[in-house]
CSV table of C-alpha atoms (C1' of nucleotides) in Angstrom, one decimal:
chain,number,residue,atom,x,y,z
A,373,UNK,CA,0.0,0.0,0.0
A,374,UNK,CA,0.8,3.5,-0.4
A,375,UNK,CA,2.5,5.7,1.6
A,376,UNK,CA,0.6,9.2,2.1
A,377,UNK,CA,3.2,12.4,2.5
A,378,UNK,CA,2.1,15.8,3.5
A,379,UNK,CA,4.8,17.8,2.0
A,380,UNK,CA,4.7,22.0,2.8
A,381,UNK,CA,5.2,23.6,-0.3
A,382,UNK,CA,6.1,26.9,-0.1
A,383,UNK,CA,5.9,27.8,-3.8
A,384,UNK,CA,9.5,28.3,-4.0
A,385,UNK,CA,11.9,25.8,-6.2
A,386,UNK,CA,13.0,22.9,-3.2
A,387,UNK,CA,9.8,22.3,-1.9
A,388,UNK,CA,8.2,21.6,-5.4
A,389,UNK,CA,11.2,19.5,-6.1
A,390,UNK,CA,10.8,17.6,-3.0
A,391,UNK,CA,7.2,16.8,-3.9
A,392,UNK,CA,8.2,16.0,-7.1
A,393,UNK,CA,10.6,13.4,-5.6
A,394,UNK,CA,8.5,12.0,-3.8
A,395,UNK,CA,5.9,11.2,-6.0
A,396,UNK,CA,8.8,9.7,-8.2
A,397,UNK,CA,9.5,7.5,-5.2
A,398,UNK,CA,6.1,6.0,-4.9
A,399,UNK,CA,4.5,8.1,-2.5
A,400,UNK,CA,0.9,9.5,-2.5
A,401,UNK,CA,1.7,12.8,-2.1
A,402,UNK,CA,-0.4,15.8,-0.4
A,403,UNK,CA,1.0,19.3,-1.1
A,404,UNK,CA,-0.1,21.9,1.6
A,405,UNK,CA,0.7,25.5,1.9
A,406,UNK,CA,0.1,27.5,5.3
A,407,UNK,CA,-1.5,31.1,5.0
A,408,UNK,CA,0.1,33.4,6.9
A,409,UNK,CA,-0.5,37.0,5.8
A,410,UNK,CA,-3.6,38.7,7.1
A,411,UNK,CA,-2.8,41.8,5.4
A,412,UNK,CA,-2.5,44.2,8.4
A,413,UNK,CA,0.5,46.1,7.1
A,414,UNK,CA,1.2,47.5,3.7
A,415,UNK,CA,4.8,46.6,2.8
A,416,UNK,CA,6.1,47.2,-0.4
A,417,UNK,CA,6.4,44.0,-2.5
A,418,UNK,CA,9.4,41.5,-1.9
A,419,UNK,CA,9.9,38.7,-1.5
A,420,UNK,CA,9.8,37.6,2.1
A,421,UNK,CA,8.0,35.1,4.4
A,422,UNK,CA,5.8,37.2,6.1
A,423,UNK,CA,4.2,39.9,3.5
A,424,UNK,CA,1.7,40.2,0.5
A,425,UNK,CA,3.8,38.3,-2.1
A,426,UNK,CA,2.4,35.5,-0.3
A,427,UNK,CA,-0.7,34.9,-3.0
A,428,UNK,CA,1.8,34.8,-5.6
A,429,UNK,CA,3.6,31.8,-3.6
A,430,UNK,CA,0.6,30.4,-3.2
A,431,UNK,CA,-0.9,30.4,-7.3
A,432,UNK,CA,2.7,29.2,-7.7
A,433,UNK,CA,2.5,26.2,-5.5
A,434,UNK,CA,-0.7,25.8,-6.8
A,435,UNK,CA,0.6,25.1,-10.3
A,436,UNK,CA,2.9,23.0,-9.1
A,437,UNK,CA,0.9,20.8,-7.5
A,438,UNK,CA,-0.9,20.2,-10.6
A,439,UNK,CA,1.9,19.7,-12.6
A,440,UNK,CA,3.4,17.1,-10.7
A,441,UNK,CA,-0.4,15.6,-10.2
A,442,UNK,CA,-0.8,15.8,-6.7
A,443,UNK,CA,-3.8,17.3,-4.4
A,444,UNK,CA,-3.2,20.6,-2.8
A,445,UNK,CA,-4.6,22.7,0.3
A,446,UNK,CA,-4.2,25.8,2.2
A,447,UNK,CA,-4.5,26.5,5.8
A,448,UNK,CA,-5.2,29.2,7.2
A,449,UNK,CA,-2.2,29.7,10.0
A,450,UNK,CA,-2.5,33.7,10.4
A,451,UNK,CA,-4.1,34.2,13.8
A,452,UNK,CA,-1.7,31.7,15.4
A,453,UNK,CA,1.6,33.0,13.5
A,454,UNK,CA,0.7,36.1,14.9
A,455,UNK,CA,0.2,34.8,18.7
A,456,UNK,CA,3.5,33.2,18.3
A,457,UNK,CA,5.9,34.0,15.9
A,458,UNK,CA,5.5,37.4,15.4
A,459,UNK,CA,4.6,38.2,18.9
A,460,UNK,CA,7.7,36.8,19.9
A,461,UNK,CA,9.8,38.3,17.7
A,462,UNK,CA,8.2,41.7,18.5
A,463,UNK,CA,8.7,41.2,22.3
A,464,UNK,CA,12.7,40.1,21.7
A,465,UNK,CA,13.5,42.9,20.0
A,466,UNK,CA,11.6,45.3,22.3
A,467,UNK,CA,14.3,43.7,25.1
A,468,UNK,CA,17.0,43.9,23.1
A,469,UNK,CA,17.4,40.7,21.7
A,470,UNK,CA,17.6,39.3,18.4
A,471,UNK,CA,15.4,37.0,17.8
A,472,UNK,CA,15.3,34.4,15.0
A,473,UNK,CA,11.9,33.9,13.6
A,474,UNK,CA,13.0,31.0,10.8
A,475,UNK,CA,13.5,28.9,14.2
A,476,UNK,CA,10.2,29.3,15.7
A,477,UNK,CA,8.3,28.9,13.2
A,478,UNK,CA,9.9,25.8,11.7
A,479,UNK,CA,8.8,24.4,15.2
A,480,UNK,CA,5.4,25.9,15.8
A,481,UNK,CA,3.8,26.5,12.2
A,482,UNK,CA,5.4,24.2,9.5
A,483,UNK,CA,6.2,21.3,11.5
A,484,UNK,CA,3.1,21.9,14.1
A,485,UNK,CA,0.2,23.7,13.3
A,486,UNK,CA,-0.2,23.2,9.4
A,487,UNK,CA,0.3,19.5,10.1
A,488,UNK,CA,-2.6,19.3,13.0
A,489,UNK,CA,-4.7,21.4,10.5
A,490,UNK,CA,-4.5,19.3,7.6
A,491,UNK,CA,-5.5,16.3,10.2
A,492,UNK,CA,-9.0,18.3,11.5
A,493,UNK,CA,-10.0,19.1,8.1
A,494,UNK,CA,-9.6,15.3,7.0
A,495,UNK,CA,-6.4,14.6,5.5
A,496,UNK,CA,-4.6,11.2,6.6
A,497,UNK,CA,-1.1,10.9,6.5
A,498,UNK,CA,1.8,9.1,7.4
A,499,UNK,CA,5.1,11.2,7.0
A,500,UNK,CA,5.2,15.3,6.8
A,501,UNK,CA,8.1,16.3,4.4
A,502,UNK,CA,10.0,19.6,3.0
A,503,UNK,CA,12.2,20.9,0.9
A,504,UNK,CA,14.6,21.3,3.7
A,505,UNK,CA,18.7,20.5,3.2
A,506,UNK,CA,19.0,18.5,6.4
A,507,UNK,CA,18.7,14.7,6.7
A,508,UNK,CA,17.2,12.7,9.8
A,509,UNK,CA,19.2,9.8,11.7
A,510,UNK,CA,18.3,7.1,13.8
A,511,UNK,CA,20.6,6.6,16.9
A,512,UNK,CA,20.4,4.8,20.2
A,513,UNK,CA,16.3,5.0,20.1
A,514,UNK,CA,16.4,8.6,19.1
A,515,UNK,CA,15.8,10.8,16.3
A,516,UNK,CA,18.5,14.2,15.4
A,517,UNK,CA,19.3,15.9,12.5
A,518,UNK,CA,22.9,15.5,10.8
A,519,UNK,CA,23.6,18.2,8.2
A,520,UNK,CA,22.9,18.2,4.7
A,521,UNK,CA,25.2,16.8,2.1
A,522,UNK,CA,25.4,20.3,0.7
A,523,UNK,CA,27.4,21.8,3.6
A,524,UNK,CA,26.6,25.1,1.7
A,525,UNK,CA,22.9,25.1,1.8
A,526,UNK,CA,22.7,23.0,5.4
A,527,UNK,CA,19.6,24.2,7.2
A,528,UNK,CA,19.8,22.2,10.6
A,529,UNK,CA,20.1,25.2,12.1
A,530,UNK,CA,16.8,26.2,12.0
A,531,UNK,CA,15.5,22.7,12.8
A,532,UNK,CA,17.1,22.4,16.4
A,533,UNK,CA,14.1,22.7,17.7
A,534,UNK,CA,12.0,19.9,16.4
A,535,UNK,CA,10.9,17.1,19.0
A,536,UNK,CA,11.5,13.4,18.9
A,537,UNK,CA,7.6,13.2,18.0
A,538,UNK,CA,7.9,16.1,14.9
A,539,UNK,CA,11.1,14.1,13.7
A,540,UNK,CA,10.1,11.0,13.9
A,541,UNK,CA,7.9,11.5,10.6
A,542,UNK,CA,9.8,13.6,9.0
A,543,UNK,CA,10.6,13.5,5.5
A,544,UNK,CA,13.8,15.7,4.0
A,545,UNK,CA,13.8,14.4,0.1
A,546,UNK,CA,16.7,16.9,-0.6
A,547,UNK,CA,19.4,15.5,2.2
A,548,UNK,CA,21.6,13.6,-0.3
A,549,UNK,CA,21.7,16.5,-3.1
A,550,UNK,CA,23.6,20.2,-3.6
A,551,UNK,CA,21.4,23.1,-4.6
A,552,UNK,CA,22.5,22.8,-8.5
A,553,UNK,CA,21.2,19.3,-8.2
A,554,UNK,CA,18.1,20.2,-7.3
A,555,UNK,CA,17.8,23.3,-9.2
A,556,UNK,CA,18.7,21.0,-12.6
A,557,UNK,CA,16.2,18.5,-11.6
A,558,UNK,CA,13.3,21.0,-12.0
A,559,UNK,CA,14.9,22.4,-14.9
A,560,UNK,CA,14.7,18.5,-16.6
A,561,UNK,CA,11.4,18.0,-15.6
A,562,UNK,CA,10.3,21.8,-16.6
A,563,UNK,CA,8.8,22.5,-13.1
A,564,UNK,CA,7.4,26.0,-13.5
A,565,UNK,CA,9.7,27.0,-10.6
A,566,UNK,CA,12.4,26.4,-12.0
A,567,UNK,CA,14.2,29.3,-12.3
A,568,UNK,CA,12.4,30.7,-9.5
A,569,UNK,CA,15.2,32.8,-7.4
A,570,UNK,CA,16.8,32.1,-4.1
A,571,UNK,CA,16.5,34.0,-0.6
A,572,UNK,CA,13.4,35.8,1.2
A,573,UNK,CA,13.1,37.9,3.6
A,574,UNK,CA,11.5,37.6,6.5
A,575,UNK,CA,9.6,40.9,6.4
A,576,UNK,CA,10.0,43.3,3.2
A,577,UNK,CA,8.3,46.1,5.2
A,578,UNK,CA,10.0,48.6,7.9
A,579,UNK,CA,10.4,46.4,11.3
A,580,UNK,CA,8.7,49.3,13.1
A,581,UNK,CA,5.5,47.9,11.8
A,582,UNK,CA,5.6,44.6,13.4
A,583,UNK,CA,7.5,45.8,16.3
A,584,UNK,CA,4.5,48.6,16.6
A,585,UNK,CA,7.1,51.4,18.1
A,586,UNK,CA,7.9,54.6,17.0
A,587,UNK,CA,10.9,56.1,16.2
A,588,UNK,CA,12.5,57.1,19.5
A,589,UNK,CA,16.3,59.8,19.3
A,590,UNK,CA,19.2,57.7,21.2
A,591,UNK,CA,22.7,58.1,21.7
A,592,UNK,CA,25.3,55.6,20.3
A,593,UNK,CA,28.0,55.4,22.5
A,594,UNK,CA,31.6,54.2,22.4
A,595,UNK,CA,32.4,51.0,24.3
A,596,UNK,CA,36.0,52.4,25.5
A,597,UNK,CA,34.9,56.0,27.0
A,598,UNK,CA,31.3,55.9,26.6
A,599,UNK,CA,31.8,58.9,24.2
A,600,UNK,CA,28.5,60.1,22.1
A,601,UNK,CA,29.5,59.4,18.4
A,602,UNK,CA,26.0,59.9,17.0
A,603,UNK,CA,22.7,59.2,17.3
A,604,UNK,CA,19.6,56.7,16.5
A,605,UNK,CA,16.1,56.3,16.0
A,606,UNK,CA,15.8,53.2,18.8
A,607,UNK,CA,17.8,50.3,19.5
A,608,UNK,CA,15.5,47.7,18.3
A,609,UNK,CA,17.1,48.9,14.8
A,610,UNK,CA,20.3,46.9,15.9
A,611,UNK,CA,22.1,43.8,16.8
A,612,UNK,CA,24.9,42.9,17.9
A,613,UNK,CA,27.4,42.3,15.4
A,614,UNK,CA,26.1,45.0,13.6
A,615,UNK,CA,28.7,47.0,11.4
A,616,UNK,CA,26.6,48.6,8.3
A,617,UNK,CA,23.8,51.2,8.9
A,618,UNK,CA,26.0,53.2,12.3
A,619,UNK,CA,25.6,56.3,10.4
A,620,UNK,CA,29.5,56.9,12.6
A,621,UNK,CA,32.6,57.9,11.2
A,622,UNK,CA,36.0,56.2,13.4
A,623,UNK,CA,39.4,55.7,12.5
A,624,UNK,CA,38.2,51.6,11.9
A,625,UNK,CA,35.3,49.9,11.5
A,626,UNK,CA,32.8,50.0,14.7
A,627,UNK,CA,30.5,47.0,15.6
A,628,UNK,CA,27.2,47.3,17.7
A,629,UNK,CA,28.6,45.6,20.9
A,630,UNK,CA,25.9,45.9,23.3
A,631,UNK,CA,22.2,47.3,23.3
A,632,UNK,CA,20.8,49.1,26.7
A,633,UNK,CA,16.7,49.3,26.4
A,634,UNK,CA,16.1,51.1,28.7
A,635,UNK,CA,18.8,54.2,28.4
A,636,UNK,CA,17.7,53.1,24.4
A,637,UNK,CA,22.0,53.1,24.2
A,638,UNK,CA,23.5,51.8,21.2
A,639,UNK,CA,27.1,50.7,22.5
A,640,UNK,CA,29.1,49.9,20.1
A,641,UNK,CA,33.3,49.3,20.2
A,642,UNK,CA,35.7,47.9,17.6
A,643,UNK,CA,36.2,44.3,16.3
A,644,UNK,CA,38.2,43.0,19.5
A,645,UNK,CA,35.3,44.5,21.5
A,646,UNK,CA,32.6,42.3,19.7
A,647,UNK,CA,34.9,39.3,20.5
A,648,UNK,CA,34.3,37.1,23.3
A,649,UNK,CA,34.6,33.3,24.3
A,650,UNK,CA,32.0,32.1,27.4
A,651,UNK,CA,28.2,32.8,27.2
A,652,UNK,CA,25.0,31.2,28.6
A,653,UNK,CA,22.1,29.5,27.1
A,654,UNK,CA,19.2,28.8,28.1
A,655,UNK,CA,15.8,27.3,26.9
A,656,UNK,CA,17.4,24.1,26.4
A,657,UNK,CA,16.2,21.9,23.5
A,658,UNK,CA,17.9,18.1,23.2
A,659,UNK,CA,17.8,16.2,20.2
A,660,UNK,CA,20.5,13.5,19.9
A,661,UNK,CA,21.0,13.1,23.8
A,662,UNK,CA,18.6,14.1,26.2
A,663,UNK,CA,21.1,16.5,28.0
A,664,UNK,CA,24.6,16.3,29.5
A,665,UNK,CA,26.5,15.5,33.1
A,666,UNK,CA,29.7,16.8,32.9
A,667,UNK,CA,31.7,18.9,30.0
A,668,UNK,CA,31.1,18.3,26.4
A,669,UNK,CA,33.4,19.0,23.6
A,670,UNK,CA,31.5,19.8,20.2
A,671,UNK,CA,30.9,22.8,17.8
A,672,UNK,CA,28.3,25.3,18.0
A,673,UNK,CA,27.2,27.7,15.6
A,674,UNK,CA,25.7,30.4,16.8
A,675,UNK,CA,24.2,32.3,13.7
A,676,UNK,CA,22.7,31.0,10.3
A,677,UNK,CA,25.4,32.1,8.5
A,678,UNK,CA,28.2,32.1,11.2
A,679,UNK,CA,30.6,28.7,10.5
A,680,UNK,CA,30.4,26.7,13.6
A,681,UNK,CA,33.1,26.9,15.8
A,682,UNK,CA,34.5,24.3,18.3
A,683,UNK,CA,33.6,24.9,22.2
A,684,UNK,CA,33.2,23.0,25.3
A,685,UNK,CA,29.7,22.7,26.6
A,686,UNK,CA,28.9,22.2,30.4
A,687,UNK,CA,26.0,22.2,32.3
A,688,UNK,CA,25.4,25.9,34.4
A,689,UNK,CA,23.3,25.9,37.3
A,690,UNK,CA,20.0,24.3,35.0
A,691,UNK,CA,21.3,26.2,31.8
A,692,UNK,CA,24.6,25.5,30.1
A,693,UNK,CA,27.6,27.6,29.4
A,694,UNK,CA,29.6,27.5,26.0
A,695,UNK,CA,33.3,28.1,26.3
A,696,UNK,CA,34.6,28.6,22.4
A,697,UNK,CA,38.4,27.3,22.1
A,698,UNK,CA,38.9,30.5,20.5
A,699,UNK,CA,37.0,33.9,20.7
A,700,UNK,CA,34.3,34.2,18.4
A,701,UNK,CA,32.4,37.6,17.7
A,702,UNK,CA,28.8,38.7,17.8
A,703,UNK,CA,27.6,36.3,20.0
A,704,UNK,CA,24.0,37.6,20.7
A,705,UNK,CA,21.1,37.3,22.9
A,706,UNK,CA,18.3,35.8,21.4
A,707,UNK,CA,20.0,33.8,18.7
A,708,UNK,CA,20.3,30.2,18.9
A,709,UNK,CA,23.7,28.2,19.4
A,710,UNK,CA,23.3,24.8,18.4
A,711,UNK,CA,25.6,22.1,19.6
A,712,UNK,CA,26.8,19.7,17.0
A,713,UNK,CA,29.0,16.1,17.3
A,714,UNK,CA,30.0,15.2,13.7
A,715,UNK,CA,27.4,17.2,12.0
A,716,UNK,CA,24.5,15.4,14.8
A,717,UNK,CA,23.1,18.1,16.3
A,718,UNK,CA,23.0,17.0,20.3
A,719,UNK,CA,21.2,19.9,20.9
A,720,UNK,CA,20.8,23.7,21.2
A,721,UNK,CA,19.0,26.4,23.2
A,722,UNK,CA,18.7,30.4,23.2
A,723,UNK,CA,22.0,32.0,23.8
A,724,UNK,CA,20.8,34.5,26.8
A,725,UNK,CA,23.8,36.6,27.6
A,726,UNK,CA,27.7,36.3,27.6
A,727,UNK,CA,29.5,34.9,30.2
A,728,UNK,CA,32.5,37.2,32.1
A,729,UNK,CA,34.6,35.8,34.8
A,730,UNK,CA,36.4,37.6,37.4
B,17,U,C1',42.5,93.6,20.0
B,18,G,C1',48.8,90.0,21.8
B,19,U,C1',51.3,84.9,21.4
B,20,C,C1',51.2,79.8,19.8
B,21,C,C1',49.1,75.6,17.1
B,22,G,C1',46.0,73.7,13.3
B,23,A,C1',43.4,74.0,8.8
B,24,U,C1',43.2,67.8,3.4
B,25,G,C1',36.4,64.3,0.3
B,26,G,C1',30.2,63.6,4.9
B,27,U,C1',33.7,62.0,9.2
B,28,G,C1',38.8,60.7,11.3
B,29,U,C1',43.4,60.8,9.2
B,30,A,C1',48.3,59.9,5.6
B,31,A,C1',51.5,61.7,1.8
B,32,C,C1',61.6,63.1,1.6
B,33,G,C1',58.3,69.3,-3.3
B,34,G,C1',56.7,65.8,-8.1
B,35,U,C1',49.9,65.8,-9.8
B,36,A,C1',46.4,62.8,-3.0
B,37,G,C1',46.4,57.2,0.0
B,38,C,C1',43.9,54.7,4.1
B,39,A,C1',39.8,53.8,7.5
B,40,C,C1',34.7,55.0,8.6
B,41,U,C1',30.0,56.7,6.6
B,42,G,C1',26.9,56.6,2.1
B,43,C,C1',25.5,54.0,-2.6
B,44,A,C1',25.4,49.6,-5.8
B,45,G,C1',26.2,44.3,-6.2
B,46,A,C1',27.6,39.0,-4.5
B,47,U,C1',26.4,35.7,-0.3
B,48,U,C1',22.1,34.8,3.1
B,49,U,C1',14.9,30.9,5.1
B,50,U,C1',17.2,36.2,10.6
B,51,G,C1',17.3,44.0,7.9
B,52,A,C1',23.9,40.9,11.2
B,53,U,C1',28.7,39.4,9.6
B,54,U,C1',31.9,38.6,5.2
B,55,C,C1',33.2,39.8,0.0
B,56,U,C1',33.4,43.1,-4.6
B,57,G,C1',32.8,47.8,-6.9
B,58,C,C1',31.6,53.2,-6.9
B,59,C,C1',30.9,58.5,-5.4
B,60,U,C1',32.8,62.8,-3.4
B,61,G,C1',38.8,66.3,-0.9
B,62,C,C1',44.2,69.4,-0.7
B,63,C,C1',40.4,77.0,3.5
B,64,C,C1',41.1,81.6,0.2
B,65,A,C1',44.5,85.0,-2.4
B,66,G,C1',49.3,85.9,-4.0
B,67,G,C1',54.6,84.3,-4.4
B,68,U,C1',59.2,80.9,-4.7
B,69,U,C1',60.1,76.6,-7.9
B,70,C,C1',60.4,72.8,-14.3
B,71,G,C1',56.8,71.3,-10.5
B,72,A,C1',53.6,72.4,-4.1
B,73,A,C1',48.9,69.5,-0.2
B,74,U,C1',53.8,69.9,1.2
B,75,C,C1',58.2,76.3,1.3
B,76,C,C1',57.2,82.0,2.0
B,77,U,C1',53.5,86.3,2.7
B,78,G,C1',48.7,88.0,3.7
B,79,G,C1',43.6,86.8,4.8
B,80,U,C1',39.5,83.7,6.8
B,81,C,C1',38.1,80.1,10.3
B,82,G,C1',39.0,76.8,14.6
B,83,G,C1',41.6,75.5,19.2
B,84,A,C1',45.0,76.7,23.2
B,85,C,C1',47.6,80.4,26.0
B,86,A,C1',47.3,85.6,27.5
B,87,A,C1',43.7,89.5,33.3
RNA sequence: UGUCCGAUGGUGUAACGGUAGCACUGCAGAUUUUGAUUCUGCCUGCCCAGGUUCGAAUCCUGGUCGGACAA
């Protein structure tokens, strides 16, 4: 008998080649979108997750679902994106952090809620899948992620936070192949994706909209003598790392190094200042073990883009602390570090401040 | 209205007298499922007026402006 495979199709080129995989592969496949823009804000066009291109994605995933011959449905996820994923990325940034909105929504919408809708409204299923570059393992009774055969494109990062139960029927048809791979594939079999671009956003409005703040006149300090070098229009504008977009001449480049809500203080120092090797993370979430006893050595990356970098992890009071072999910069609140033994991802968490001895 | 110092692109600076470089900002692009990082490219400048030199940002004179000292 058949297999039945929800796959999320986001109307972009690797999900549609993932269906299309699948339903090489003998599955009975199910393509499902989830609706997330309710149309609130008016940003200009882009393409981004979260805005109105998001009818275009849809007609797009539409056609491909006929195409390859398979049935299609959209969800309706709006009112819960909003309670969660852009709620929480409004309050982060309101404190200073950076959030990371890819993570929280891979957990909560694409592999949570659109599933549990497609069930209510009748669908039967036996695996999800997406067009993800990340492949699941087995190990020792328990389900992690191992990253992707394309190093390049690995996304494992923003699926830390999937559970045993989310992995366990989890279907990644793109693990074993590199981006040019996939992209030919759809160019053979003349998906109309094909040459569909790379890269969205995740909001192609102005951040002040979903944050729902005004502009608000700051000061942007000097890490070394606290100096006034210029000024801002509120530190949610920033994270740490930050080097473009100061608006501040110095004799070398200048990096946001620390953000101060309530003074609304941009601090910012120079490329030594943004380095640093200890910090703490919380919100713990295991995957390949189910947490440690004593010290750990791995790699952690601590950004999507950031190469991971080896450390020693050890449990800290009920958090744990990261110790990088060698200093690494913008470590920042808010983002996740992700702890990985060759390429398994043990687990990860929410990095929630640096740590300083002495 | 005395003395001293300085005066280079939007900012901070560099250039034995030989036609101005670097960093930052800004802009454009590459990379990117986070408005970060990183990478590539581009735009702007020698305070003014004389003079000395084959030739001056660099030397001299005067002016203007800024800073410091000076009751």
């Amino acid at each position: 008998m058949e297999k039945r495979v929800l796959v999320g199709l986001s109307g972009g080129l690797d999900s549609s080649v993932a269906a299309m995989l699948l339903k090489q592969h003998g599955y009975e496949v199910i393509g499902a979108t989830m609706s997330i823009w309710d149309g609130e804000y008016s940003p200009l066009g882009g393409n981004a997750c979260y805005g109105p291109d998001e009818r275009d994605d849809i007609d797009e995933a539409r056609k491909v679902a006929e195409f390859i011959g398979i049935s299609y449905h959209v969800f309706d996820c709006a009112k819960e994106y909003k309670s969660t994923v852009l709620e929480y990325f409004r309050s982060d940034y309101l404190q200073g952090r950076t959030p990371n909105p890819c993570v929280k929504c891979n957990q909560l919408m694409k592999f949570g809620l659109l599933q549990e809708l497609a069930r209510k409204s009748g669908l039967e299923f036996d695996y999800f899948a997406t067009g993800h570059y990340a492949q699941v393992i087995h190990k020792d009774g328990r389900y992690a992620l191992k990253r992707a055969a394309d190093a390049r494109k690995d996304q494992t990062y923003f699926l830390y936070r999937l559970s045993q139960e989310q992995l366990k029927g989890v279907l990644f048809p793109l693990a074993d192949f590199k981006k040019e791979e996939v992209r030919e594939m759809a160019r053979k079999a003349a998906l109309p994706v094909a040459e569909k671009a790379e890269s969205q956003d995740f909001y192609c409005g102005d951040y002040k909209e979903l944050l729902q703040v005004e502009d608000k006149l700051g000061s942007i300090v000097l890490k070394k003598d606290n100096r006034i070098l210029g000024q801002h229009n509120g530190f949610w504008n920033f994270t740490i790392g930050q080097r473009k977009g100061l608006g501040v001449a110095y004799s070398e480049p200048l990096y946001v190094v620390e953000l101060k809500p309530n003074e609304n203080l941009v601090v910012v120092g120079t490329r030594e200042d943004v380095m640093s090797t200890s910090f703490i993370v919380d919100d713990l979430h295991w995957m390949l073990l189910t947490g440690i006893e004593g010290q750990m050595e791995v790699t952690v990356k601590i950004r999507s883009a950031s190469r991971e970098a080896e450390a020693v992890i050890e449990p800290f009071e009920n958090k744990i602390k990261v110790t990088f072999n060698q200093p690494k910069d913008a470590i920042t609140p808010g983002q996740s570090a992700v702890f990985y033994k060759n390429e398994v991802i043990v687990g990860g968490g929410v990095i929630e401040n640096l740590y300083k001895q002495d």
